[in-house]
Each structure stands twice: as C-alpha cells, then as structure tokens.
Tab-separated table of C-alpha atoms in Angstrom:
chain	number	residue	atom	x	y	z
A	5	UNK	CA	94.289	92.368	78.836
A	6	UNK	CA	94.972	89.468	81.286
A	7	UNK	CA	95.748	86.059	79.786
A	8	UNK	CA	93.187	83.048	80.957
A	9	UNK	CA	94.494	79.832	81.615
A	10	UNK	CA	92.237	77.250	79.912
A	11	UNK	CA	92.488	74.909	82.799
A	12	UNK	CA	91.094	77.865	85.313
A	13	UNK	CA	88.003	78.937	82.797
A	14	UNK	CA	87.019	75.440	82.204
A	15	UNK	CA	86.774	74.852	85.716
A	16	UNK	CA	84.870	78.332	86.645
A	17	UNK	CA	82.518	77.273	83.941
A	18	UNK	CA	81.282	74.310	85.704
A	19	UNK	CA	80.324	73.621	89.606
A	20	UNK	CA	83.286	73.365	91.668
A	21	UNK	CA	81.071	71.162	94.404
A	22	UNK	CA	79.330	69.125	91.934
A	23	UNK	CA	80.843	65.579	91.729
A	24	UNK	CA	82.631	64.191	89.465
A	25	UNK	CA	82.405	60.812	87.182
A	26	UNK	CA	85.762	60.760	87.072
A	27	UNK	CA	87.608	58.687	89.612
A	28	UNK	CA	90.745	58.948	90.540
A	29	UNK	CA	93.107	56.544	89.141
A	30	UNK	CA	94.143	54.434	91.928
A	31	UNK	CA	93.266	51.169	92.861
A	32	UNK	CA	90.735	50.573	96.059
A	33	UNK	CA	92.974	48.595	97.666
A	34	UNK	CA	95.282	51.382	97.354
A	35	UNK	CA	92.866	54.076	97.975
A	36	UNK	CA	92.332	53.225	101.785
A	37	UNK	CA	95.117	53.171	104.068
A	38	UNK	CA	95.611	53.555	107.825
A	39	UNK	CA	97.391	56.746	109.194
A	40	UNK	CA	98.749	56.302	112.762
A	41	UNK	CA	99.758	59.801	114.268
A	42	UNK	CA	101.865	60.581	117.263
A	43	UNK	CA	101.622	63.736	118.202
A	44	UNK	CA	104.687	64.889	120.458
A	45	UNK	CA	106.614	67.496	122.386
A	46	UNK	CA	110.274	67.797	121.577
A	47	UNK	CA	112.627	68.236	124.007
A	48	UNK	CA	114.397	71.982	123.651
A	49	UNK	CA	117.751	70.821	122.371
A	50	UNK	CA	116.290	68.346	120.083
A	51	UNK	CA	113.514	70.483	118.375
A	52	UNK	CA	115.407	71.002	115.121
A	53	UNK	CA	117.096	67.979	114.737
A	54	UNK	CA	113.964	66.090	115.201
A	55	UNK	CA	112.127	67.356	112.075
A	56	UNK	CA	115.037	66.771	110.290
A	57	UNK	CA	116.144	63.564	111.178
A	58	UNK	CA	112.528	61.235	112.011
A	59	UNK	CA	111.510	61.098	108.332
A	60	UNK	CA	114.766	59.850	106.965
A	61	UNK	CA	114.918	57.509	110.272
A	62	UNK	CA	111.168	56.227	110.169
A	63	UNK	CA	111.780	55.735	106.548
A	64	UNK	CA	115.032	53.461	106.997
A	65	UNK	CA	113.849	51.675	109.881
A	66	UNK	CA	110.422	50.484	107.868
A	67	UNK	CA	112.052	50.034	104.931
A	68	UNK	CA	110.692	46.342	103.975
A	69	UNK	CA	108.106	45.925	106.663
A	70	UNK	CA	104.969	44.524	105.138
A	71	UNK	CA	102.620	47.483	104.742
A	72	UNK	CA	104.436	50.444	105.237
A	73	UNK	CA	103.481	53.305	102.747
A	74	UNK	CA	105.718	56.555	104.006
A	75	UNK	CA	105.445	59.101	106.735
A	76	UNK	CA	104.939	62.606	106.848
A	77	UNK	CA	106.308	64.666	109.946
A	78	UNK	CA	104.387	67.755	110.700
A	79	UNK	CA	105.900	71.061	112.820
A	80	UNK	CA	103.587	73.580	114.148
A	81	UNK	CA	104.293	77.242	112.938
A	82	UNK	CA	103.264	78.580	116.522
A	83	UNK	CA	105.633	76.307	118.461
A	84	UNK	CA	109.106	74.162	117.434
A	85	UNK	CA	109.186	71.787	119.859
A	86	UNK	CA	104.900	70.552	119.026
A	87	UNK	CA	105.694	67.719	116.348
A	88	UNK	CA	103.430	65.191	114.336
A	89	UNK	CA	104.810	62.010	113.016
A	90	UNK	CA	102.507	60.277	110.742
A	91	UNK	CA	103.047	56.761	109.078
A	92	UNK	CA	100.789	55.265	106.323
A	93	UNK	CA	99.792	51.645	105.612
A	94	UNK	CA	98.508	49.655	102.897
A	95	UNK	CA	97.823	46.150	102.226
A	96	UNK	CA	94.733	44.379	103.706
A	97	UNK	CA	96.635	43.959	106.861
A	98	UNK	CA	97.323	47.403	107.438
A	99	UNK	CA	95.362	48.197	110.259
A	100	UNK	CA	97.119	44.882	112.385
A	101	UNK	CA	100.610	46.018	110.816
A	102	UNK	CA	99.987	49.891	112.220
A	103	UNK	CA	99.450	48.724	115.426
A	104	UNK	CA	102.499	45.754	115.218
A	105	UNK	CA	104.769	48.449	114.784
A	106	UNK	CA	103.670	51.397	116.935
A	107	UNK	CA	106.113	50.338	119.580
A	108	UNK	CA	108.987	50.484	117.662
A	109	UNK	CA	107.903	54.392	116.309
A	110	UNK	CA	107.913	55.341	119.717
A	111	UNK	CA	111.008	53.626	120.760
A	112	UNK	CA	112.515	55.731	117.428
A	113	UNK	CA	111.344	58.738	118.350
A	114	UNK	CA	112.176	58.715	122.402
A	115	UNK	CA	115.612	60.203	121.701
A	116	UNK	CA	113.857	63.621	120.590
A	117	UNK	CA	110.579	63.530	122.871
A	118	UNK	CA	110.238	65.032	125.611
A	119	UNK	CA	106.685	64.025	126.126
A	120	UNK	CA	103.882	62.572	124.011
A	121	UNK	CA	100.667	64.279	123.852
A	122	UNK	CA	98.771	61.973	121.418
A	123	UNK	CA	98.781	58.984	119.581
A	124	UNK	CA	96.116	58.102	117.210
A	125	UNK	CA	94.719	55.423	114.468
A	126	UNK	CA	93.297	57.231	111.592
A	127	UNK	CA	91.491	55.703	108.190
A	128	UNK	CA	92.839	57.946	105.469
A	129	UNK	CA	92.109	58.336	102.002
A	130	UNK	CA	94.387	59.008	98.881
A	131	UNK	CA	93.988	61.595	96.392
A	132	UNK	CA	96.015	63.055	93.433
A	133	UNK	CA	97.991	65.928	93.747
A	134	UNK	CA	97.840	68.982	91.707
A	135	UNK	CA	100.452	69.607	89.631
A	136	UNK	CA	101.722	73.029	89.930
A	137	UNK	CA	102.713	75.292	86.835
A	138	UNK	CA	105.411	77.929	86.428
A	139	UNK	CA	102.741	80.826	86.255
A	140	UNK	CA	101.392	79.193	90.238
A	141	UNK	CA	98.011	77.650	88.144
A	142	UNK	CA	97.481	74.253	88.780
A	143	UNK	CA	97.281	71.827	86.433
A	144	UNK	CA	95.602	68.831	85.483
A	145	UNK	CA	95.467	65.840	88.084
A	146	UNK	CA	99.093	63.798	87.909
A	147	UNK	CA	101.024	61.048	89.381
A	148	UNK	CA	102.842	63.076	91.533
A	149	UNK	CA	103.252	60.299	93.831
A	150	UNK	CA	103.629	56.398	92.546
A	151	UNK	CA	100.681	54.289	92.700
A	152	UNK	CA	101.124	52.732	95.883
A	153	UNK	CA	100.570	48.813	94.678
A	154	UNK	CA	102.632	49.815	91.762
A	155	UNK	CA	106.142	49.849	94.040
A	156	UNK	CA	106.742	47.678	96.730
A	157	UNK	CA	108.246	50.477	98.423
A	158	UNK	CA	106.277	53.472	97.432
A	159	UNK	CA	107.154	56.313	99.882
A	160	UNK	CA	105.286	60.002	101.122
A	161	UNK	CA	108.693	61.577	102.178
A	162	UNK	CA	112.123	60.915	101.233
C-alpha cells in the first residue's frame, strides 16, 4: 500500500483554487517590488561566462544602493546566447531607484551583449516558497528567502 503524505491529503481534501485567509507573512511594503528586465543576446564567446558571472557582478556592484532587493539571471533552454537579467527593488522609492540605476546595468552587462532585445519595468509580487522534502513532496510554506525589510541587504541570488 502507498504511504500518503498528510500535507498532500489535506490539501486534495479542500479546493486548490479557493482562496485562502491566510496571508502570507510578509509585510506590504515588502510585498510589492519593481522588477526591471533586460532581455539580451550574448555575444558567442561570452555566452557561458555571462550566466555565470552577471549575478555575482550585479550583486557586488548594487551592493548598498538604496532599494536594491537581488537579481535573478534567466538562460533560455532553446538558445545560450538569449539571456534575462532581472533586478528587484523595494522601498517606497523603488520604482525612481529602478530607473536611477538602469544605466549602470547596461553599462555592466555591455562586456557580454551582443545586442539587447528588451528592456522592461515590471510590478512584481512576492510569495513564499515551497519547501521541498526528501521524498520530492512539498512542504508547508517557509522562509526560504529573508523577509526583505528584515535585512538591509536581503538578496534573490548569491
């Protein structure tokens, strides 16, 4: 006989779509942030080495500006050299500090572009991340990631 987890029959039990009461513990101010993506083609030579070396560059070069919450740098599984960067602010300035700064991303990144396709503001919206158990069931809801007003210098990638 196959062994339930708990977690997965309590949540078959009930409707997946329904909303929860629950919120998320995070605060609002944290909640919201603004996501600027720039979408980019690597040059050939550079492909690897960009994915690689942007997050630990982005991250050093922001480290201390006002707002800054972490990046995230996306590859494409069909093609290398197609690369997303994507930073995240906080703070009620975030929006002004996203676009302050947008200069200098791009100025970081030149080395390994070989042309940019996109670049684009986004409002984005935290959630929790699941915690994963040794048997691949998720878990309940954890703090996977600091609260962002928690830590001055909270990061998404390392």
């Amino acid at each position: 006989m196959e062994r339930q987890s708990p977690i997965r029959t309590q949540t078959m039990a009930k409707d997946r779509f329904a909303p929860t009461t629950k919120a998320a513990p995070c605060h609002a101010a944290a909640a919201t942030l603004t996501a600027l993506s720039i979408e980019f083609v690597a040059k050939p030579a550079e492909a690897r080495r960009a994915q690689l070396s942007i997050p630990e560059g982005v991250n050093n070069t922001m480290k201390g500006v006002s707002g800054y919450a972490g990046c995230l740098v996306m590859v494409s599984d069909q093609e290398a050299r197609l690369i997303t960067l994507i930073t995240f602010w906080i703070g009620e300035e975030r929006s002004r500090r996203c676009h302050e700064n947008q200069r200098w991303l791009c100025k970081l990144i030149a080395p390994y572009m070989e042309g940019c396709l996109r670049t684009r503001t986004f409002a984005a919206h935290r959630a929790e991340i699941l915690e994963m158990g040794g048997d691949g069931e998720t878990s309940d809801v954890h703090a996977a990631m600091p609260a962002y007003g928690a830590q001055p210098d909270a990061r998404f990638a390392a």
